[in-house]
Coordinates of C-alpha atoms in Angstrom, one line a residue:
M2 CA -51.1 141.9 -94.9
P3 CA -53.8 144.2 -95.0
P4 CA -56.8 142.9 -97.4
Q5 CA -56.2 145.7 -100.2
E6 CA -52.8 145.1 -100.5
E7 CA -53.2 141.3 -100.7
H8 CA -55.8 142.3 -103.4
Q9 CA -53.0 144.3 -105.2
Q10 CA -50.7 141.2 -104.8
L11 CA -53.3 138.9 -106.5
L12 CA -53.4 141.2 -109.3
L13 CA -49.6 140.6 -110.1
D14 CA -49.9 136.7 -109.7
P15 CA -49.3 135.4 -113.5
T16 CA -51.0 131.8 -112.4
L17 CA -54.4 133.3 -112.1
D18 CA -54.8 133.5 -116.0
S19 CA -52.2 131.1 -117.2
D20 CA -53.5 127.5 -116.7
N21 CA -52.1 125.1 -118.7
E22 CA -50.0 127.7 -120.5
E23 CA -46.6 127.2 -121.4
P24 CA -44.4 130.1 -120.0
A25 CA -42.0 132.3 -121.9
Y26 CA -39.0 130.6 -120.1
E27 CA -39.1 127.7 -117.7
S28 CA -37.8 128.3 -114.2
T29 CA -34.7 126.5 -114.9
E30 CA -33.9 128.9 -117.7
K31 CA -34.2 132.0 -115.6
V32 CA -31.8 134.2 -114.2
Y33 CA -32.0 134.3 -110.3
V34 CA -32.0 137.6 -108.7
I35 CA -34.0 136.8 -105.7
G36 CA -32.0 137.5 -102.5
V37 CA -29.1 139.1 -104.2
D38 CA -27.7 142.3 -102.2
D39 CA -30.7 142.3 -100.1
A40 CA -28.9 142.9 -96.8
G41 CA -29.6 139.6 -95.2
G42 CA -33.3 139.8 -96.2
Q43 CA -34.1 142.8 -93.8
N44 CA -37.5 144.1 -94.2
S45 CA -38.6 141.1 -96.0
D46 CA -42.2 141.1 -94.8
D47 CA -42.7 144.6 -96.5
Y48 CA -44.3 143.9 -99.6
T49 CA -44.3 147.4 -100.8
R50 CA -40.5 148.0 -100.0
T51 CA -38.1 148.7 -103.0
P52 CA -34.6 147.7 -102.3
P53 CA -31.8 149.9 -102.6
F54 CA -29.8 150.3 -106.0
S55 CA -27.3 147.7 -106.7
W56 CA -24.8 147.6 -109.3
K57 CA -24.9 143.8 -109.0
K58 CA -28.5 143.6 -109.6
L59 CA -28.4 145.9 -112.5
W60 CA -25.7 143.6 -114.2
L61 CA -28.1 140.5 -113.6
F62 CA -31.2 142.5 -115.0
T63 CA -28.6 143.7 -118.0
G64 CA -29.6 141.5 -121.2
P65 CA -33.3 141.8 -122.4
G66 CA -32.8 145.5 -123.5
F67 CA -30.0 144.9 -125.7
L68 CA -31.5 142.1 -127.4
M69 CA -34.7 144.3 -127.7
S70 CA -32.4 147.3 -129.3
I71 CA -31.1 144.9 -132.1
A72 CA -34.6 146.0 -134.1
F73 CA -33.1 149.5 -133.8
L74 CA -30.1 148.3 -135.5
D75 CA -31.3 146.1 -138.2
P76 CA -30.4 146.2 -141.9
G77 CA -33.8 148.3 -142.9
N78 CA -33.0 151.1 -140.0
L79 CA -29.0 151.1 -141.5
E80 CA -30.7 151.6 -145.2
G81 CA -33.1 154.3 -143.6
N82 CA -30.0 155.9 -142.1
L83 CA -27.8 155.9 -145.0
Q84 CA -30.5 157.3 -147.3
A85 CA -31.4 160.2 -144.6
G86 CA -27.9 161.0 -144.6
S87 CA -27.0 161.0 -148.3
I88 CA -30.3 162.9 -149.2
A89 CA -30.6 165.2 -146.2
G90 CA -27.3 165.3 -145.0
Y91 CA -27.0 166.0 -141.0
S92 CA -30.3 167.7 -140.9
L93 CA -32.4 164.8 -139.6
L94 CA -30.5 163.8 -136.7
W95 CA -32.6 165.5 -134.3
L96 CA -35.4 163.5 -135.7
L97 CA -33.1 160.1 -135.1
L98 CA -32.9 161.3 -131.5
W99 CA -36.5 161.8 -131.0
A100 CA -37.7 158.8 -133.0
T101 CA -35.4 156.8 -130.8
A102 CA -36.8 158.4 -127.8
M103 CA -40.4 157.5 -128.8
G104 CA -39.1 153.9 -129.5
L105 CA -37.8 154.0 -125.8
L106 CA -41.1 155.0 -124.6
V107 CA -42.9 152.2 -126.2
Q108 CA -40.4 149.5 -125.2
L109 CA -40.5 150.5 -121.8
L110 CA -44.3 150.1 -122.0
S111 CA -43.8 146.6 -123.2
A112 CA -41.4 145.7 -120.4
R113 CA -43.9 147.0 -117.6
L114 CA -46.5 144.8 -119.1
G115 CA -44.4 141.7 -119.1
V116 CA -42.8 142.5 -115.5
A117 CA -46.1 143.4 -113.9
T118 CA -48.4 140.4 -115.2
G119 CA -45.6 137.8 -115.5
R120 CA -47.1 137.2 -119.4
H121 CA -46.1 138.7 -122.5
L122 CA -48.3 140.5 -125.1
A123 CA -49.1 138.0 -127.2
E124 CA -50.5 135.9 -124.3
L125 CA -52.5 138.5 -122.9
C126 CA -54.1 139.6 -126.3
R127 CA -55.2 136.0 -126.1
D128 CA -57.4 136.5 -123.3
E129 CA -58.1 140.1 -124.0
Y130 CA -60.0 139.8 -127.5
P131 CA -62.5 137.4 -129.1
K132 CA -61.1 134.6 -131.2
W133 CA -61.7 136.3 -134.6
A134 CA -59.6 139.3 -133.4
R135 CA -56.9 137.6 -131.9
L136 CA -56.3 135.5 -134.9
L137 CA -56.4 138.5 -137.0
L138 CA -54.0 140.2 -134.6
W139 CA -51.7 137.1 -134.9
V140 CA -51.8 136.9 -138.8
M141 CA -50.7 140.7 -138.6
A142 CA -47.7 140.1 -136.1
E143 CA -46.4 137.1 -138.1
L144 CA -46.9 139.2 -141.7
A145 CA -45.0 142.1 -140.1
L146 CA -42.3 139.9 -138.6
I147 CA -41.8 138.1 -142.1
G148 CA -41.5 141.6 -143.8
A149 CA -38.8 142.3 -141.1
D150 CA -37.0 139.0 -141.5
I151 CA -36.8 139.1 -145.4
Q152 CA -35.1 142.8 -145.1
E153 CA -32.7 141.3 -142.3
V154 CA -31.9 138.2 -144.2
I155 CA -31.2 139.8 -147.4
G156 CA -29.1 142.4 -145.5
S157 CA -26.8 139.5 -144.4
A158 CA -26.9 137.9 -147.8
I159 CA -25.6 141.1 -149.2
A160 CA -23.0 141.3 -146.5
I161 CA -22.0 137.6 -147.2
K162 CA -21.5 138.3 -151.2
I163 CA -19.4 141.3 -150.7
L164 CA -17.2 139.5 -148.0
S165 CA -17.0 136.5 -150.7
N166 CA -15.8 138.9 -153.5
G167 CA -19.3 137.9 -155.0
I168 CA -18.7 134.3 -155.2
L169 CA -21.5 133.5 -153.1
P170 CA -24.8 135.0 -154.7
I171 CA -27.5 136.3 -152.6
W172 CA -29.5 133.4 -152.5
A173 CA -26.7 131.6 -151.2
G174 CA -26.2 133.9 -148.4
V175 CA -29.9 133.6 -147.7
V176 CA -29.3 129.6 -146.9
I177 CA -26.4 130.2 -144.8
S178 CA -28.1 132.9 -142.8
A179 CA -30.9 130.3 -142.2
C180 CA -28.4 128.4 -140.0
D181 CA -29.0 131.4 -137.3
C182 CA -31.8 129.4 -136.1
F183 CA -29.5 126.2 -135.0
I184 CA -27.3 128.9 -133.4
L185 CA -30.2 130.2 -131.4
L186 CA -31.3 126.8 -130.3
L187 CA -27.8 125.8 -129.6
L188 CA -27.3 128.7 -127.3
E189 CA -30.4 128.4 -125.5
N190 CA -29.4 125.2 -124.2
Y191 CA -26.6 126.9 -122.4
G192 CA -28.4 129.3 -120.7
V193 CA -30.2 132.7 -121.6
R194 CA -26.8 134.7 -120.7
K195 CA -24.9 133.1 -123.2
L196 CA -27.4 134.1 -126.0
E197 CA -27.1 137.6 -124.5
A198 CA -23.5 137.6 -124.6
L199 CA -23.5 136.8 -128.2
F200 CA -25.6 139.7 -128.8
A201 CA -23.2 142.3 -126.8
V202 CA -20.5 140.7 -129.3
L203 CA -22.5 141.3 -132.2
I204 CA -23.3 145.0 -131.0
A205 CA -20.0 145.6 -130.4
I206 CA -18.8 144.6 -134.0
M207 CA -21.3 147.1 -135.2
A208 CA -19.9 149.8 -133.3
C209 CA -16.6 149.1 -133.9
S210 CA -17.2 149.1 -137.7
F211 CA -19.3 151.9 -138.0
A212 CA -17.1 153.9 -135.7
W213 CA -14.2 153.1 -137.8
M214 CA -16.1 154.3 -140.8
F215 CA -17.1 157.3 -138.9
G216 CA -13.3 158.0 -138.1
E217 CA -12.2 157.4 -141.8
T218 CA -14.6 159.7 -143.3
K219 CA -14.2 162.4 -140.7
P220 CA -17.7 164.1 -140.5
N221 CA -17.7 167.8 -139.9
G222 CA -18.6 167.8 -136.1
V223 CA -20.2 171.3 -135.9
E224 CA -22.6 170.3 -138.6
L225 CA -23.4 167.0 -136.4
L226 CA -23.9 168.7 -133.3
Q227 CA -26.2 171.7 -135.0
G228 CA -28.2 168.5 -136.7
I229 CA -29.0 166.8 -133.2
L230 CA -29.7 170.0 -131.5
I231 CA -31.5 172.2 -134.1
P232 CA -34.9 170.8 -135.5
K233 CA -34.9 171.1 -139.3
L234 CA -37.2 169.7 -141.9
S235 CA -37.9 170.7 -145.6
S236 CA -40.4 169.7 -148.2
K237 CA -37.3 167.8 -150.0
T238 CA -36.6 165.5 -147.0
I239 CA -39.9 164.8 -146.0
Q240 CA -39.9 161.3 -147.3
Q241 CA -36.6 160.3 -145.7
A242 CA -37.8 161.9 -142.2
V243 CA -41.2 160.0 -142.5
G244 CA -38.7 156.8 -143.0
V245 CA -36.7 157.6 -139.9
V246 CA -39.5 157.7 -137.6
G247 CA -41.3 154.7 -139.2
C248 CA -38.4 152.3 -139.0
I249 CA -37.9 152.9 -135.4
I250 CA -40.8 151.0 -134.1
M251 CA -41.1 147.4 -135.0
P252 CA -44.3 145.5 -134.2
H253 CA -42.7 142.2 -133.5
N254 CA -40.1 144.0 -131.2
V255 CA -43.2 145.2 -129.0
F256 CA -44.0 141.6 -128.3
L257 CA -40.7 140.5 -127.9
H258 CA -39.4 142.8 -125.0
S259 CA -42.6 141.8 -123.0
A260 CA -41.4 138.5 -123.1
L261 CA -37.8 139.0 -123.0
V262 CA -37.9 140.7 -119.4
Q263 CA -39.6 137.3 -118.0
S264 CA -36.0 135.8 -118.2
R265 CA -35.5 136.9 -114.6
E266 CA -36.6 135.3 -111.5
I267 CA -38.3 138.1 -109.2
D268 CA -40.8 137.6 -106.5
R269 CA -44.1 139.1 -108.1
R270 CA -45.7 138.6 -104.9
K271 CA -44.3 141.8 -103.6
I272 CA -45.0 145.2 -105.0
G273 CA -41.4 146.4 -104.0
R274 CA -39.8 143.6 -106.2
V275 CA -41.8 144.4 -109.1
R276 CA -41.1 147.9 -109.0
E277 CA -37.6 147.4 -108.5
A278 CA -37.4 145.1 -111.8
I279 CA -39.4 147.9 -113.7
N280 CA -36.5 150.2 -112.9
Y281 CA -33.6 148.2 -113.6
Y282 CA -35.0 147.4 -117.0
S283 CA -35.5 151.1 -117.4
I284 CA -32.1 152.0 -116.7
E285 CA -30.9 149.0 -119.1
S286 CA -33.0 149.6 -122.0
G287 CA -32.2 153.4 -121.9
I288 CA -28.4 152.3 -121.9
A289 CA -29.0 150.0 -124.9
L290 CA -31.0 152.4 -126.9
A291 CA -28.5 155.1 -126.3
I292 CA -25.7 152.9 -127.6
S293 CA -28.1 152.2 -130.7
F294 CA -28.7 155.8 -131.3
I295 CA -24.9 156.3 -131.2
I296 CA -24.5 153.4 -134.0
N297 CA -27.2 154.9 -136.0
L298 CA -25.8 158.4 -136.0
F299 CA -22.5 157.0 -137.1
V300 CA -24.0 155.5 -140.3
T301 CA -26.0 158.8 -140.8
A302 CA -23.1 160.9 -140.4
V303 CA -20.9 158.8 -142.7
F304 CA -23.2 158.8 -145.7
A305 CA -23.9 162.7 -144.9
K306 CA -20.3 163.3 -145.1
A307 CA -19.8 161.3 -148.2
F308 CA -22.5 161.6 -150.3
Y309 CA -24.7 164.6 -149.3
G310 CA -25.4 166.9 -152.6
T311 CA -23.7 164.5 -155.0
E312 CA -25.0 162.7 -157.9
Q313 CA -25.1 159.3 -156.1
A314 CA -27.3 160.4 -153.1
N315 CA -30.5 159.5 -154.7
S316 CA -29.4 155.9 -155.7
I317 CA -27.8 154.5 -152.8
G318 CA -29.5 151.3 -151.1
L319 CA -27.9 148.4 -149.1
V320 CA -26.7 146.6 -152.2
N321 CA -24.6 149.3 -153.4
A322 CA -23.5 151.4 -150.6
G323 CA -20.3 149.5 -149.9
Q324 CA -19.2 149.9 -153.4
Y325 CA -19.8 153.8 -153.3
L326 CA -17.9 154.0 -150.0
E327 CA -15.0 151.9 -151.4
E328 CA -14.7 154.2 -154.7
K329 CA -14.6 157.5 -152.6
Y330 CA -12.6 156.1 -149.4
G331 CA -10.9 153.1 -151.1
G332 CA -7.3 151.8 -150.1
G333 CA -5.8 151.3 -147.0
L334 CA -4.9 148.4 -145.1
L335 CA -8.4 147.2 -144.6
P336 CA -10.7 148.6 -147.3
I337 CA -13.8 150.5 -145.9
L338 CA -16.1 148.1 -148.1
Y339 CA -15.2 145.2 -146.3
I340 CA -15.7 147.2 -142.7
W341 CA -19.1 148.1 -144.0
A342 CA -19.9 144.4 -144.7
I343 CA -18.8 143.2 -141.5
G344 CA -21.1 145.6 -139.7
L345 CA -23.9 144.9 -141.9
L346 CA -23.5 141.2 -141.4
A347 CA -23.2 141.7 -137.6
A348 CA -26.8 143.7 -137.8
G349 CA -28.4 141.1 -140.2
Q350 CA -27.3 138.1 -138.2
S351 CA -28.3 139.6 -134.9
S352 CA -31.8 140.8 -136.2
T353 CA -32.7 137.6 -137.8
I354 CA -31.9 135.5 -134.6
T355 CA -34.1 138.0 -132.7
G356 CA -36.7 137.7 -135.3
T357 CA -36.8 134.1 -134.7
Y358 CA -37.1 134.5 -130.9
A359 CA -39.9 137.1 -131.4
G360 CA -41.8 134.5 -133.7
Q361 CA -41.5 131.6 -130.7
F362 CA -43.3 134.0 -128.7
I363 CA -45.8 135.2 -130.8
M364 CA -47.0 132.0 -132.1
G365 CA -46.8 130.5 -128.5
G366 CA -48.6 133.3 -127.1
F367 CA -51.4 133.7 -129.6
L368 CA -52.2 130.1 -130.3
N369 CA -51.1 128.1 -127.2
L370 CA -50.3 124.9 -129.5
G371 CA -47.9 123.6 -126.6
L372 CA -45.2 123.1 -129.3
K373 CA -41.7 122.7 -128.1
K374 CA -39.4 125.8 -128.5
W375 CA -37.2 123.9 -131.2
L376 CA -40.3 123.3 -133.4
R377 CA -41.8 126.9 -132.9
A378 CA -38.3 127.9 -134.1
L379 CA -38.1 126.0 -137.2
I380 CA -41.7 126.8 -138.2
T381 CA -41.0 130.4 -137.6
R382 CA -37.6 130.1 -139.5
S383 CA -39.1 128.4 -142.2
S384 CA -42.0 130.7 -142.6
A385 CA -39.5 133.4 -143.4
I386 CA -36.7 131.9 -145.0
I387 CA -38.7 130.4 -147.9
P388 CA -40.3 133.7 -149.1
T389 CA -36.8 135.3 -148.7
L390 CA -35.4 132.4 -150.8
I391 CA -37.8 132.9 -153.5
V392 CA -37.1 136.7 -153.4
A393 CA -33.6 136.3 -153.6
L394 CA -33.7 134.1 -156.7
V395 CA -36.1 136.4 -158.4
F396 CA -34.3 139.6 -157.4
D397 CA -30.6 138.7 -157.2
T398 CA -30.0 140.3 -160.4
S399 CA -31.4 143.7 -160.1
D400 CA -30.3 146.2 -157.3
Q401 CA -33.2 148.4 -158.4
K402 CA -35.9 145.7 -157.8
L403 CA -34.4 144.9 -154.4
D404 CA -34.6 148.5 -153.4
V405 CA -38.5 148.5 -154.7
L406 CA -38.9 145.2 -152.7
N407 CA -37.4 146.8 -149.7
E408 CA -39.9 150.0 -149.9
W409 CA -43.0 147.4 -150.1
L410 CA -41.4 145.5 -147.1
N411 CA -41.3 148.7 -145.3
V412 CA -45.1 149.5 -146.0
L413 CA -46.0 146.0 -145.1
Q414 CA -44.6 146.5 -141.4
S415 CA -46.1 150.3 -141.4
V416 CA -49.4 149.0 -141.8
Q417 CA -49.0 146.3 -138.9
I418 CA -47.8 148.9 -135.9
P419 CA -51.1 149.9 -134.7
F420 CA -51.9 145.9 -134.3
A421 CA -49.2 146.0 -131.6
L422 CA -49.3 149.6 -130.1
I423 CA -53.0 149.6 -129.7
P424 CA -53.5 146.5 -127.8
L425 CA -50.5 147.3 -125.6
L426 CA -51.5 150.8 -124.7
C427 CA -54.9 149.1 -123.9
L428 CA -53.5 146.7 -121.3
V429 CA -51.0 148.7 -119.5
S430 CA -53.8 151.2 -118.9
K431 CA -56.2 148.5 -117.3
E432 CA -55.9 147.9 -113.9
E433 CA -57.4 144.6 -113.9
V434 CA -54.5 143.2 -115.9
M435 CA -51.8 145.6 -114.4
G436 CA -52.8 146.2 -110.7
V437 CA -51.1 149.0 -109.3
F438 CA -48.7 149.1 -112.0
K439 CA -51.2 150.7 -114.7
I440 CA -49.9 153.8 -116.1
G441 CA -51.2 157.1 -114.9
P442 CA -53.1 159.9 -117.1
V443 CA -49.9 161.7 -117.9
L444 CA -47.9 159.1 -119.0
K445 CA -51.0 157.6 -120.8
M446 CA -51.6 160.8 -122.6
V447 CA -48.3 161.0 -123.8
S448 CA -48.0 157.4 -125.0
W449 CA -51.2 157.7 -127.1
L450 CA -50.0 161.0 -128.4
V451 CA -46.8 159.2 -129.6
A452 CA -48.6 156.2 -130.7
A453 CA -51.0 158.4 -133.0
L454 CA -48.1 160.2 -134.3
V455 CA -46.3 157.2 -135.4
M456 CA -49.3 155.7 -136.8
V457 CA -50.2 158.9 -138.7
I458 CA -46.5 159.3 -140.0
N459 CA -46.8 155.3 -141.3
G460 CA -50.1 156.1 -143.0
Y461 CA -48.6 159.1 -144.8
L462 CA -45.8 156.6 -146.0
L463 CA -48.3 154.3 -147.1
L464 CA -50.4 156.7 -149.0
E465 CA -47.3 158.2 -150.6
F466 CA -46.1 154.8 -151.6
L467 CA -49.4 153.6 -152.9
S468 CA -50.0 156.6 -155.2
S469 CA -46.6 156.5 -156.9
E470 CA -46.9 152.6 -157.3
G471 CA -50.3 152.4 -159.3
S472 CA -53.5 153.4 -160.6
G473 CA -56.5 152.3 -162.5
L474 CA -59.9 151.0 -161.5
L475 CA -58.8 147.7 -160.1
F476 CA -55.8 149.0 -158.3
T477 CA -58.0 151.8 -156.8
S478 CA -60.7 149.2 -155.9
V479 CA -58.4 146.9 -154.1
V480 CA -56.7 149.5 -152.2
S481 CA -60.0 151.0 -151.1
A482 CA -61.2 147.6 -149.7
F483 CA -58.4 146.9 -147.9
T484 CA -58.1 150.6 -146.3
A485 CA -61.7 150.5 -145.3
A486 CA -61.2 147.0 -143.6
Y487 CA -58.3 148.1 -142.1
A488 CA -59.6 151.2 -140.9
V489 CA -62.6 149.1 -139.4
F490 CA -60.4 146.8 -137.5
I491 CA -58.2 149.9 -136.0
I492 CA -61.7 151.5 -134.9
Y493 CA -62.6 148.4 -133.1
L494 CA -59.4 148.2 -131.0
I495 CA -59.6 151.9 -130.3
S496 CA -63.1 151.3 -129.1
R497 CA -62.0 148.3 -126.9
A498 CA -59.4 150.7 -125.3
A499 CA -61.9 153.8 -125.1
P500 CA -63.0 153.0 -121.6
F501 CA -59.3 153.2 -120.3
L502 CA -58.4 156.3 -122.0
I503 CA -61.1 158.3 -120.6
G504 CA -60.9 156.6 -116.9
L505 CA -64.4 155.4 -116.7
Y506 CA -63.6 151.5 -116.6
K507 CA -64.9 149.5 -114.1
P508 CA -63.8 145.9 -113.5
R509 CA -66.4 143.5 -114.0
D510 CA -65.9 139.7 -112.8
S511 CA -67.3 138.7 -116.6
Q512 CA -64.1 140.1 -118.1
M513 CA -61.6 138.5 -116.2
G514 CA -59.6 136.0 -118.4
I515 CA -63.0 134.8 -119.9
D516 CA -62.7 134.2 -123.6
Q517 CA -65.6 136.5 -125.4

């Protein structure tokens, strides 16, 4: 092997930087794809050769992208979609399409990072940043995860309350939803493919439920196509537009996807094999997010048809959406209220399980405590369930208070987005980390533009929300202090990424895997 090519292989060897580090998946847990459809091992000595496309290999690589796509279908997204449809009609469907495309770009970069390095984002952040910065990044990631989990568990609890005809209150639904932790641990013992099969079933349930609602309400096909193809935005729908974009990219999902792709055993000593895996994951993720877009489109179109221009449009949320649908389209063999609840339950349960999964990787990657997976899952689940149970007990009697809480949780997740996006873009631009798989200048520019757009949109959402929620000297002082500290940390993260943005970075031995 030529010296330069050998150097390129070494850049891809995860063992160089991962001594005494617990891997995302043990070798016995991984799906084995080495040697499948390789034509008897022809040209096995060619380290740069990418094998031809294989449907069998695509099937073996299929799974991580669908687990990742759950974050695009969680109860928070469903609520954003139903409110966008009710208030803006079909006019924001084009934005939903492009927001999904932006989310796909971010997730492809996350998958690329995990495949090329053999390590996930949280692990790489632990090596990239000094101790104080990585601990702060860990706290931000955990807060974002807890905020998302509260929404997801509450969504499941609302569905359980509907399906039990109100017998089980919200807090009881939260306790039932907590059991998903044990479902995750049980299925992990039977292999990653069994876990992926469960998510395929839950996505199918969502698709069938919301497609049934779509067929029952019969949205206008012409207006729907116009909404997808013709961009429209007015001052009256700006808040819903911001919500559509803001809830697509979830901070914990960026960490999660870079770990999920390591569930496949590939030969990282060969550039061609790594490139092959990236290609298959790109196809799989694209298909998964295309399906998630269609499901989100169903939800938006149903509520656009049912409530756009009505008095109820401004008061619809997850808690009362099913009842409003029942009042308008009730009757029939299977009431639409229960169809909505089944879809919502599938969305809530699938997203809470992926949240627990993400929590395992985030805690293990940032802290490297050497804890068993079941213990990390229990800690992650408890850190979310306990505050969720408190929330359920406090807010169970008021639908309006639950909606206000949901807005606060959206803000909590919005402010965390830069702390996942900036490290990701920094690392995928760094040759020392990615080797020959670092992103090129065009993709780098597009990625940073997308990240900047998402951060500006979420910043707008934050300012709008805070300006409407409070005033006074004390409130203004606290918000100003928080904003200043927040801005300083973002500037610090960007300053570390600046050399890779302008292409002036020169590798230094002192920066390779050494805690600064």
